[in-house]
mmCIF file of C-alpha atoms in Angstrom:
data_model
loop_
_atom_site.group_PDB
_atom_site.id
_atom_site.type_symbol
_atom_site.label_atom_id
_atom_site.label_comp_id
_atom_site.label_asym_id
_atom_site.label_seq_id
_atom_site.Cartn_x
_atom_site.Cartn_y
_atom_site.Cartn_z
ATOM 1 C CA UNK A 1 35.815 77.431 97.976
ATOM 2 C CA UNK A 2 32.309 77.789 99.591
ATOM 3 C CA UNK A 3 32.217 74.140 99.934
ATOM 4 C CA UNK A 4 35.661 73.798 101.461
ATOM 5 C CA UNK A 5 34.777 76.554 103.940
ATOM 6 C CA UNK A 6 31.559 74.597 104.829
ATOM 7 C CA UNK A 7 33.407 71.450 105.488
ATOM 8 C CA UNK A 8 36.167 73.257 107.598
ATOM 9 C CA UNK A 9 33.386 74.762 109.669
ATOM 10 C CA UNK A 10 31.587 71.233 110.004
ATOM 11 C CA UNK A 11 35.019 69.567 111.067
ATOM 12 C CA UNK A 12 35.721 72.134 113.763
ATOM 13 C CA UNK A 13 32.371 71.645 115.435
ATOM 14 C CA UNK A 14 32.644 67.770 115.091
ATOM 15 C CA UNK A 15 36.257 68.045 116.503
ATOM 16 C CA UNK A 16 35.961 70.790 119.073
ATOM 17 C CA UNK A 17 32.300 70.346 120.136
ATOM 18 C CA UNK A 18 29.586 72.927 120.193
ATOM 19 C CA UNK A 19 30.703 76.540 119.509
ATOM 20 C CA UNK A 20 29.753 80.099 118.450
ATOM 21 C CA UNK A 21 30.608 81.823 115.215
ATOM 22 C CA UNK A 22 33.227 84.041 116.757
ATOM 23 C CA UNK A 23 34.894 80.636 118.298
ATOM 24 C CA UNK A 24 34.717 78.842 114.897
ATOM 25 C CA UNK A 25 36.381 81.918 113.159
ATOM 26 C CA UNK A 26 39.146 81.970 115.664
ATOM 27 C CA UNK A 27 39.844 78.198 115.669
ATOM 28 C CA UNK A 28 39.672 77.978 111.688
ATOM 29 C CA UNK A 29 41.215 81.207 110.730
ATOM 30 C CA UNK A 30 38.270 82.046 108.539
ATOM 31 C CA UNK A 31 36.556 85.596 108.722
ATOM 32 C CA UNK A 32 33.479 85.921 110.845
ATOM 33 C CA UNK A 33 31.245 86.575 107.638
ATOM 34 C CA UNK A 34 32.477 83.460 106.060
ATOM 35 C CA UNK A 35 31.957 81.370 109.126
ATOM 36 C CA UNK A 36 28.382 82.874 109.297
ATOM 37 C CA UNK A 37 27.510 82.138 105.681
ATOM 38 C CA UNK A 38 29.008 78.436 106.052
ATOM 39 C CA UNK A 39 26.826 77.899 109.331
ATOM 40 C CA UNK A 40 23.785 79.219 107.507
ATOM 41 C CA UNK A 41 24.403 76.811 104.465
ATOM 42 C CA UNK A 42 25.057 73.840 106.746
ATOM 43 C CA UNK A 43 21.820 74.663 108.967
ATOM 44 C CA UNK A 44 19.858 74.938 105.517
ATOM 45 C CA UNK A 45 20.976 71.490 104.420
ATOM 46 C CA UNK A 46 20.264 70.043 108.083
ATOM 47 C CA UNK A 47 24.029 69.321 108.918
ATOM 48 C CA UNK A 48 24.191 71.791 111.999
ATOM 49 C CA UNK A 49 21.695 72.978 114.374
ATOM 50 C CA UNK A 50 21.495 75.833 116.852
ATOM 51 C CA UNK A 51 21.374 74.600 120.598
ATOM 52 C CA UNK A 52 21.055 77.837 122.327
ATOM 53 C CA UNK A 53 23.037 81.050 123.075
ATOM 54 C CA UNK A 54 25.875 81.994 125.248
ATOM 55 C CA UNK A 55 24.823 83.295 128.729
ATOM 56 C CA UNK A 56 28.099 84.621 130.179
ATOM 57 C CA UNK A 57 30.781 87.044 129.348
ATOM 58 C CA UNK A 58 30.511 90.741 128.112
ATOM 59 C CA UNK A 59 28.692 91.841 125.046
ATOM 60 C CA UNK A 60 25.638 90.219 123.386
ATOM 61 C CA UNK A 61 24.916 86.665 123.484
ATOM 62 C CA UNK A 62 25.754 84.485 120.660
ATOM 63 C CA UNK A 63 24.182 81.377 119.047
ATOM 64 C CA UNK A 64 25.737 78.148 119.665
ATOM 65 C CA UNK A 65 26.000 75.379 117.064
ATOM 66 C CA UNK A 66 26.674 71.662 117.055
ATOM 67 C CA UNK A 67 26.688 69.049 114.230
ATOM 68 C CA UNK A 68 23.076 67.744 113.897
ATOM 69 C CA UNK A 69 23.124 64.287 114.902
ATOM 70 C CA UNK A 70 19.850 63.487 113.160
ATOM 71 C CA UNK A 71 21.343 64.170 109.889
ATOM 72 C CA UNK A 72 22.210 60.450 109.242
ATOM 73 C CA UNK A 73 22.081 57.096 110.917
ATOM 74 C CA UNK A 74 24.415 54.063 110.779
ATOM 75 C CA UNK A 75 23.724 50.460 111.306
ATOM 76 C CA UNK A 76 26.031 47.971 113.263
ATOM 77 C CA UNK A 77 25.564 44.402 113.172
ATOM 78 C CA UNK A 78 27.517 41.729 115.208
ATOM 79 C CA UNK A 79 27.224 38.073 113.919
ATOM 80 C CA UNK A 80 28.343 35.681 116.409
ATOM 81 C CA UNK A 81 27.912 31.831 116.895
ATOM 82 C CA UNK A 82 25.556 32.499 120.041
ATOM 83 C CA UNK A 83 24.254 35.807 119.523
ATOM 84 C CA UNK A 84 23.170 38.397 116.989
ATOM 85 C CA UNK A 85 23.337 41.991 117.979
ATOM 86 C CA UNK A 86 22.206 44.892 116.008
ATOM 87 C CA UNK A 87 22.022 48.643 116.781
ATOM 88 C CA UNK A 88 21.175 51.996 114.907
ATOM 89 C CA UNK A 89 23.137 55.070 115.958
ATOM 90 C CA UNK A 90 22.939 58.652 114.940
ATOM 91 C CA UNK A 91 25.868 60.783 113.708
ATOM 92 C CA UNK A 92 26.975 61.658 117.353
ATOM 93 C CA UNK A 93 27.065 57.802 118.169
ATOM 94 C CA UNK A 94 23.989 57.743 120.239
ATOM 95 C CA UNK A 95 22.380 54.418 119.847
ATOM 96 C CA UNK A 96 18.665 54.977 119.122
ATOM 97 C CA UNK A 97 17.507 51.432 118.849
ATOM 98 C CA UNK A 98 19.035 47.947 119.595
ATOM 99 C CA UNK A 99 18.123 44.362 119.316
ATOM 100 C CA UNK A 100 19.841 41.207 120.893
ATOM 101 C CA UNK A 101 18.778 37.801 119.781
ATOM 102 C CA UNK A 102 20.126 34.376 120.132
ATOM 103 C CA UNK A 103 21.631 32.779 117.064
ATOM 104 C CA UNK A 104 19.794 29.706 116.168
ATOM 105 C CA UNK A 105 20.497 29.439 112.585
ATOM 106 C CA UNK A 106 21.899 26.254 111.146
ATOM 107 C CA UNK A 107 22.563 27.467 107.537
ATOM 108 C CA UNK A 108 24.029 30.417 105.917
ATOM 109 C CA UNK A 109 20.840 31.135 104.139
ATOM 110 C CA UNK A 110 18.861 31.224 107.408
ATOM 111 C CA UNK A 111 21.410 33.431 108.928
ATOM 112 C CA UNK A 112 21.466 36.002 106.252
ATOM 113 C CA UNK A 113 17.653 36.075 106.259
ATOM 114 C CA UNK A 114 17.403 36.310 110.218
ATOM 115 C CA UNK A 115 19.932 39.227 109.947
ATOM 116 C CA UNK A 116 17.833 41.054 107.566
ATOM 117 C CA UNK A 117 14.686 40.471 109.641
ATOM 118 C CA UNK A 118 16.460 41.754 112.736
ATOM 119 C CA UNK A 119 17.937 44.904 110.922
ATOM 120 C CA UNK A 120 14.523 45.522 109.730
ATOM 121 C CA UNK A 121 13.085 45.414 113.025
ATOM 122 C CA UNK A 122 15.768 47.483 114.548
ATOM 123 C CA UNK A 123 15.492 50.285 111.997
ATOM 124 C CA UNK A 124 11.752 50.319 112.396
ATOM 125 C CA UNK A 125 12.113 50.661 116.053
ATOM 126 C CA UNK A 126 14.351 53.786 115.246
ATOM 127 C CA UNK A 127 11.428 55.346 113.001
ATOM 128 C CA UNK A 128 13.698 54.548 109.920
ATOM 129 C CA UNK A 129 13.890 52.205 106.883
ATOM 130 C CA UNK A 130 16.851 50.321 105.618
ATOM 131 C CA UNK A 131 17.227 52.858 102.749
ATOM 132 C CA UNK A 132 17.468 55.878 105.334
ATOM 133 C CA UNK A 133 20.749 54.462 106.586
ATOM 134 C CA UNK A 134 23.865 56.109 105.471
ATOM 135 C CA UNK A 135 26.232 53.079 106.199
ATOM 136 C CA UNK A 136 25.912 49.490 107.406
ATOM 137 C CA UNK A 137 28.768 47.703 109.023
ATOM 138 C CA UNK A 138 28.655 43.701 109.567
ATOM 139 C CA UNK A 139 31.008 42.294 112.001
ATOM 140 C CA UNK A 140 31.465 38.612 111.498
ATOM 141 C CA UNK A 141 33.993 35.772 112.308
ATOM 142 C CA UNK A 142 36.342 35.283 109.230
ATOM 143 C CA UNK A 143 38.123 37.222 106.660
ATOM 144 C CA UNK A 144 36.258 38.991 103.800
ATOM 145 C CA UNK A 145 37.672 37.827 100.509
ATOM 146 C CA UNK A 146 36.409 40.605 97.958
ATOM 147 C CA UNK A 147 37.404 38.394 94.690
ATOM 148 C CA UNK A 148 35.372 35.477 95.756
ATOM 149 C CA UNK A 149 32.738 37.749 97.598
ATOM 150 C CA UNK A 150 33.121 35.256 100.469
ATOM 151 C CA UNK A 151 34.366 34.930 103.924
ATOM 152 C CA UNK A 152 37.319 32.617 104.650
ATOM 153 C CA UNK A 153 38.297 31.116 107.946
ATOM 154 C CA UNK A 154 34.791 31.146 109.520
ATOM 155 C CA UNK A 155 34.402 27.303 110.430
ATOM 156 C CA UNK A 156 32.137 28.080 113.574
ATOM 157 C CA UNK A 157 29.317 29.298 111.333
ATOM 158 C CA UNK A 158 27.807 26.725 109.088
ATOM 159 C CA UNK A 159 28.007 27.529 105.538
ATOM 160 C CA UNK A 160 29.376 30.911 106.241
ATOM 161 C CA UNK A 161 32.376 30.255 103.831
ATOM 162 C CA UNK A 162 30.318 29.797 100.585
ATOM 163 C CA UNK A 163 31.319 32.025 97.659
ATOM 164 C CA UNK A 164 28.882 34.876 96.957
ATOM 165 C CA UNK A 165 28.089 35.255 100.758
ATOM 166 C CA UNK A 166 28.995 39.001 100.661
ATOM 167 C CA UNK A 167 26.833 39.462 97.657
ATOM 168 C CA UNK A 168 23.684 37.790 99.680
ATOM 169 C CA UNK A 169 24.354 40.048 102.535
ATOM 170 C CA UNK A 170 24.405 43.180 100.408
ATOM 171 C CA UNK A 171 21.108 42.080 98.595
ATOM 172 C CA UNK A 172 19.333 41.584 101.773
ATOM 173 C CA UNK A 173 20.874 44.686 103.723
ATOM 174 C CA UNK A 174 21.321 47.207 100.654
ATOM 175 C CA UNK A 175 24.373 49.165 99.357
ATOM 176 C CA UNK A 176 26.890 50.948 101.327
ATOM 177 C CA UNK A 177 27.761 47.838 103.301
ATOM 178 C CA UNK A 178 30.966 47.212 104.929
ATOM 179 C CA UNK A 179 31.830 43.590 106.136
ATOM 180 C CA UNK A 180 34.734 43.452 108.769
ATOM 181 C CA UNK A 181 36.314 40.772 111.030
ATOM 182 C CA UNK A 182 34.658 40.784 114.326
ATOM 183 C CA UNK A 183 38.044 41.013 116.444
ATOM 184 C CA UNK A 184 39.156 43.826 114.246
ATOM 185 C CA UNK A 185 35.993 45.652 115.062
ATOM 186 C CA UNK A 186 36.380 44.812 118.735
ATOM 187 C CA UNK A 187 39.738 46.565 118.621
ATOM 188 C CA UNK A 188 38.070 49.358 116.753
ATOM 189 C CA UNK A 189 35.352 49.726 119.662
ATOM 190 C CA UNK A 190 37.769 49.362 122.468
ATOM 191 C CA UNK A 191 40.142 52.208 121.018
ATOM 192 C CA UNK A 192 37.158 54.404 120.362
ATOM 193 C CA UNK A 193 35.099 53.980 123.603
ATOM 194 C CA UNK A 194 36.936 51.417 125.774
ATOM 195 C CA UNK A 195 40.180 50.049 127.370
ATOM 196 C CA UNK A 196 42.472 51.310 124.624
ATOM 197 C CA UNK A 197 41.769 54.938 124.326
ATOM 198 C CA UNK A 198 44.643 56.740 123.177
ATOM 199 C CA UNK A 199 46.738 53.799 122.462
ATOM 200 C CA UNK A 200 48.306 53.652 119.240
ATOM 201 C CA UNK A 201 49.905 50.053 119.318
ATOM 202 C CA UNK A 202 47.927 47.346 120.787
ATOM 203 C CA UNK A 203 46.016 44.007 120.249
ATOM 204 C CA UNK A 204 42.568 42.963 121.112
ATOM 205 C CA UNK A 205 42.456 39.242 121.811
ATOM 206 C CA UNK A 206 38.798 37.832 121.567
ATOM 207 C CA UNK A 207 38.491 34.377 123.263
ATOM 208 C CA UNK A 208 35.035 32.733 123.267
ATOM 209 C CA UNK A 209 33.650 30.126 120.719
ATOM 210 C CA UNK A 210 36.794 30.727 118.726
ATOM 211 C CA UNK A 211 39.634 32.842 119.165
ATOM 212 C CA UNK A 212 40.941 35.835 117.166
ATOM 213 C CA UNK A 213 42.857 39.166 117.594
ATOM 214 C CA UNK A 214 42.476 42.773 116.164
ATOM 215 C CA UNK A 215 45.616 44.534 115.592
ATOM 216 C CA UNK A 216 46.153 48.392 115.941
ATOM 217 C CA UNK A 217 49.438 49.755 114.827
ATOM 218 C CA UNK A 218 49.977 53.761 114.667
ATOM 219 C CA UNK A 219 46.268 54.063 115.579
ATOM 220 C CA UNK A 220 45.107 52.224 112.309
ATOM 221 C CA UNK A 221 43.797 48.555 111.857
ATOM 222 C CA UNK A 222 46.434 46.289 110.735
ATOM 223 C CA UNK A 223 45.153 43.673 108.176
ATOM 224 C CA UNK A 224 48.083 42.191 106.682
ATOM 225 C CA UNK A 225 48.472 41.429 102.984
ATOM 226 C CA UNK A 226 45.445 39.211 102.775
ATOM 227 C CA UNK A 227 43.353 40.338 105.478
ATOM 228 C CA UNK A 228 44.170 37.633 107.808
ATOM 229 C CA UNK A 229 46.419 39.359 110.236
ATOM 230 C CA UNK A 230 45.329 38.420 113.731
ATOM 231 C CA UNK A 231 44.192 34.943 112.904
ATOM 232 C CA UNK A 232 45.855 33.422 115.786
ATOM 233 C CA UNK A 233 43.563 30.443 116.105
ATOM 234 C CA UNK A 234 45.905 28.935 113.416
ATOM 235 C CA UNK A 235 48.954 29.059 115.562
ATOM 236 C CA UNK A 236 50.338 25.717 116.200
ATOM 237 C CA UNK A 237 49.988 24.233 119.615
ATOM 238 C CA UNK A 238 51.910 21.031 120.394
ATOM 239 C CA UNK A 239 54.237 19.252 118.120
ATOM 240 C CA UNK A 240 53.702 19.728 114.327
ATOM 241 C CA UNK A 241 52.699 16.202 113.711
ATOM 242 C CA UNK A 242 49.616 16.681 116.210
ATOM 243 C CA UNK A 243 47.843 19.193 113.817
ATOM 244 C CA UNK A 244 45.352 17.384 111.873
ATOM 245 C CA UNK A 245 42.736 18.114 109.149
ATOM 246 C CA UNK A 246 40.187 19.016 111.895
ATOM 247 C CA UNK A 247 42.384 21.680 113.552
ATOM 248 C CA UNK A 248 43.403 19.618 116.423
ATOM 249 C CA UNK A 249 46.865 20.725 117.442
ATOM 250 C CA UNK A 250 46.238 24.534 116.641
ATOM 251 C CA UNK A 251 45.690 27.086 119.183
ATOM 252 C CA UNK A 252 41.907 27.668 118.764
ATOM 253 C CA UNK A 253 41.176 23.886 119.516
ATOM 254 C CA UNK A 254 43.542 24.301 122.618
ATOM 255 C CA UNK A 255 42.246 27.583 124.076
ATOM 256 C CA UNK A 256 38.605 28.458 123.038
ATOM 257 C CA UNK A 257 35.607 27.472 124.843
ATOM 258 C CA UNK A 258 35.507 23.848 124.210
ATOM 259 C CA UNK A 259 38.872 23.599 125.426
ATOM 260 C CA UNK A 260 38.311 25.147 128.829
ATOM 261 C CA UNK A 261 35.493 22.371 129.453
ATOM 262 C CA UNK A 262 38.110 19.765 128.226
ATOM 263 C CA UNK A 263 40.546 21.171 130.835
ATOM 264 C CA UNK A 264 38.128 21.074 133.563
ATOM 265 C CA UNK A 265 37.353 17.319 132.766
ATOM 266 C CA UNK A 266 41.023 16.679 132.778
ATOM 267 C CA UNK A 267 41.048 18.064 136.434
ATOM 268 C CA UNK A 268 38.169 16.041 137.481
ATOM 269 C CA UNK A 269 35.159 18.140 136.948
ATOM 270 C CA UNK A 270 32.531 16.423 134.982
ATOM 271 C CA UNK A 271 29.514 18.577 135.773
ATOM 272 C CA UNK A 272 30.553 21.799 133.897
ATOM 273 C CA UNK A 273 28.921 22.031 130.587
ATOM 274 C CA UNK A 274 30.357 25.376 129.440
ATOM 275 C CA UNK A 275 33.508 27.434 129.889
ATOM 276 C CA UNK A 276 31.159 30.061 131.713
ATOM 277 C CA UNK A 277 30.328 27.295 134.258
ATOM 278 C CA UNK A 278 34.027 26.605 134.776
ATOM 279 C CA UNK A 279 34.982 30.063 135.535
ATOM 280 C CA UNK A 280 31.984 30.498 137.781
ATOM 281 C CA UNK A 281 33.520 27.363 139.702
ATOM 282 C CA UNK A 282 36.829 28.976 139.923
ATOM 283 C CA UNK A 283 35.403 31.963 141.184
ATOM 284 C CA UNK A 284 33.798 30.196 144.008
ATOM 285 C CA UNK A 285 37.215 28.863 144.933
ATOM 286 C CA UNK A 286 37.021 25.374 143.486
ATOM 287 C CA UNK A 287 40.726 24.227 143.279
ATOM 288 C CA UNK A 288 39.981 21.874 140.479
ATOM 289 C CA UNK A 289 38.464 24.648 138.347
ATOM 290 C CA UNK A 290 41.404 27.026 139.262
ATOM 291 C CA UNK A 291 43.820 24.536 137.739
ATOM 292 C CA UNK A 292 41.907 24.442 134.594
ATOM 293 C CA UNK A 293 41.922 28.123 134.573
ATOM 294 C CA UNK A 294 45.586 28.289 135.300
ATOM 295 C CA UNK A 295 46.211 25.893 132.148
ATOM 296 C CA UNK A 296 43.929 28.323 130.064
ATOM 297 C CA UNK A 297 46.026 31.297 131.451
ATOM 298 C CA UNK A 298 49.307 29.627 130.247
ATOM 299 C CA UNK A 299 48.033 28.957 126.668
ATOM 300 C CA UNK A 300 46.849 32.782 126.414
ATOM 301 C CA UNK A 301 50.168 33.723 127.722
ATOM 302 C CA UNK A 302 51.714 31.771 124.837
ATOM 303 C CA UNK A 303 49.649 34.063 122.631
ATOM 304 C CA UNK A 304 50.599 37.357 124.310
ATOM 305 C CA UNK A 305 54.509 36.296 124.333
ATOM 306 C CA UNK A 306 54.085 35.432 120.465
ATOM 307 C CA UNK A 307 52.385 38.785 119.660
ATOM 308 C CA UNK A 308 54.765 40.778 121.779
ATOM 309 C CA UNK A 309 57.760 39.335 119.956
ATOM 310 C CA UNK A 310 56.577 40.361 116.629
ATOM 311 C CA UNK A 311 54.376 43.652 117.238
ATOM 312 C CA UNK A 312 55.706 45.067 120.703
ATOM 313 C CA UNK A 313 52.147 46.219 121.764
ATOM 314 C CA UNK A 314 51.797 48.739 124.549
ATOM 315 C CA UNK A 315 48.735 47.022 125.559
ATOM 316 C CA UNK A 316 46.787 43.737 125.377
ATOM 317 C CA UNK A 317 43.105 43.874 125.722
ATOM 318 C CA UNK A 318 41.466 40.681 126.636
ATOM 319 C CA UNK A 319 37.538 40.226 125.471
ATOM 320 C CA UNK A 320 34.967 37.706 124.507
ATOM 321 C CA UNK A 321 33.284 35.250 126.909
ATOM 322 C CA UNK A 322 36.586 33.829 128.277
ATOM 323 C CA UNK A 323 38.881 36.778 127.773
ATOM 324 C CA UNK A 324 36.521 38.838 129.937
ATOM 325 C CA UNK A 325 37.598 36.860 133.111
ATOM 326 C CA UNK A 326 40.925 38.893 133.506
ATOM 327 C CA UNK A 327 40.464 38.693 137.240
ATOM 328 C CA UNK A 328 41.079 34.998 137.317
ATOM 329 C CA UNK A 329 43.397 34.924 134.355
ATOM 330 C CA UNK A 330 45.780 37.965 134.965
ATOM 331 C CA UNK A 331 47.859 36.403 137.841
ATOM 332 C CA UNK A 332 48.465 33.099 136.325
ATOM 333 C CA UNK A 333 48.998 34.730 132.679
ATOM 334 C CA UNK A 334 51.839 37.049 134.357
ATOM 335 C CA UNK A 335 53.529 34.282 135.967
ATOM 336 C CA UNK A 336 53.542 32.210 132.560
ATOM 337 C CA UNK A 337 54.720 35.305 130.845
ATOM 338 C CA UNK A 338 57.661 35.823 133.133
ATOM 339 C CA UNK A 339 58.749 32.480 132.269
ATOM 340 C CA UNK A 340 58.383 32.793 128.532
ATOM 341 C CA UNK A 341 59.623 36.099 127.553
ATOM 342 C CA UNK A 342 61.074 39.497 129.106
ATOM 343 C CA UNK A 343 58.751 41.233 126.540
ATOM 344 C CA UNK A 344 55.677 41.405 128.610
ATOM 345 C CA UNK A 345 52.883 44.349 127.503
ATOM 346 C CA UNK A 346 50.471 45.508 130.019
ATOM 347 C CA UNK A 347 47.150 43.346 129.948
ATOM 348 C CA UNK A 348 43.660 44.959 130.453
ATOM 349 C CA UNK A 349 40.064 43.625 130.429
ATOM 350 C CA UNK A 350 37.991 45.038 127.534
ATOM 351 C CA UNK A 351 35.667 47.760 128.956
ATOM 352 C CA UNK A 352 32.795 47.170 126.372
ATOM 353 C CA UNK A 353 32.135 43.211 127.199
ATOM 354 C CA UNK A 354 29.893 41.734 124.716
ATOM 355 C CA UNK A 355 29.319 45.104 123.061
ATOM 356 C CA UNK A 356 32.778 45.471 121.680
ATOM 357 C CA UNK A 357 32.014 44.111 118.123
ATOM 358 C CA UNK A 358 28.888 46.245 117.878
ATOM 359 C CA UNK A 359 30.576 49.337 119.254
ATOM 360 C CA UNK A 360 33.499 48.934 116.866
ATOM 361 C CA UNK A 361 30.716 48.619 113.829
ATOM 362 C CA UNK A 362 29.042 51.822 114.965
ATOM 363 C CA UNK A 363 32.401 53.675 115.403
ATOM 364 C CA UNK A 364 33.678 52.386 111.807
ATOM 365 C CA UNK A 365 30.357 53.315 110.264
ATOM 366 C CA UNK A 366 30.456 56.790 111.640
ATOM 367 C CA UNK A 367 33.954 57.510 110.119
ATOM 368 C CA UNK A 368 32.368 56.758 106.755
ATOM 369 C CA UNK A 369 28.947 58.303 107.318
ATOM 370 C CA UNK A 370 30.042 61.820 108.243
ATOM 371 C CA UNK A 371 31.704 62.355 105.076
ATOM 372 C CA UNK A 372 29.295 60.642 103.038
ATOM 373 C CA UNK A 373 26.426 62.694 104.548
ATOM 374 C CA UNK A 374 28.379 65.943 103.663
ATOM 375 C CA UNK A 375 28.779 64.923 100.227
ATOM 376 C CA UNK A 376 25.285 63.913 99.575
ATOM 377 C CA UNK A 377 23.748 67.137 101.252
ATOM 378 C CA UNK A 378 26.230 69.723 99.751
ATOM 379 C CA UNK A 379 26.003 69.617 95.940
ATOM 380 C CA UNK A 380 29.317 70.851 94.361
ATOM 381 C CA UNK A 381 28.704 73.093 91.509
ATOM 382 C CA UNK A 382 31.266 73.885 88.800
#
């Protein structure tokens, strides 16, 4: 019963913010002496801390308590084709160290080692070691396969689909490691900190080097029977006979970064080497680039129309290097959607930019870490 009371008091402080003993007693229904003992125990175990006293109102001032953010730390890792981003956060979600480096690795082995080196550097910057972390969450393209201890559907990272890769990551980063699809984590991040706050049914479409989608239904990630829900890059584009062994004829080949450059060339722009350059030209008013962007918008509208017919989301959040250009994409997407379907959800730009996956990794890590910290610090005696 004592442990249950401690958990109830800590949960109240986490949900409702800093409070005094009388406030916690009122909100939990526990007696003031019970709350006082629970707060004393939690403080002794480093899980709560006093942050001052009340200064207004009648009667004696009271001590104000809050959860101790330094009781544990989580590590978030975003492994992308172009960048590797890593951050350490305390239990309040405050980032205390961060690293952002270009991904120059050409093999899975090199990438795993680089991730380990960058993680150690980030953790050291926070004054910690990898062993001090409660939970580590890795966001990566692909779908984790627990049976083969591998990632599937991750063609943009060389060698990343080999068997045993998840074991390699755990060997380098240590236990309490969670590996999650990057688009799923972007959806978690946007719901926790960004454009999808308080939205229970939405999708987050990430368009960059590849294309993927995180799905949230009833406030929870929806992964499907095999974890592949949201792998929209495999949607067919064009006639079925046009799909070949290299993925041509699939949506990823038609709508991701390389396709934007190809569309620009089709409209007479030979100078643009990246999707970023195409959108920059469109932003400056170049008519040829604007036509390429309109073509891209129509392909993304096809994605939204397909998703709307199946999931009926309240909101579609666009993210990634291409999806973040909503100012240019929104109007032609709306026009294309009006032609395709009467089921047109609201479309918004992701608020977290290139930090969406990392923010989602931190948010997911905190959910697990807060319970784990309590269980490890409060012994249960029978």
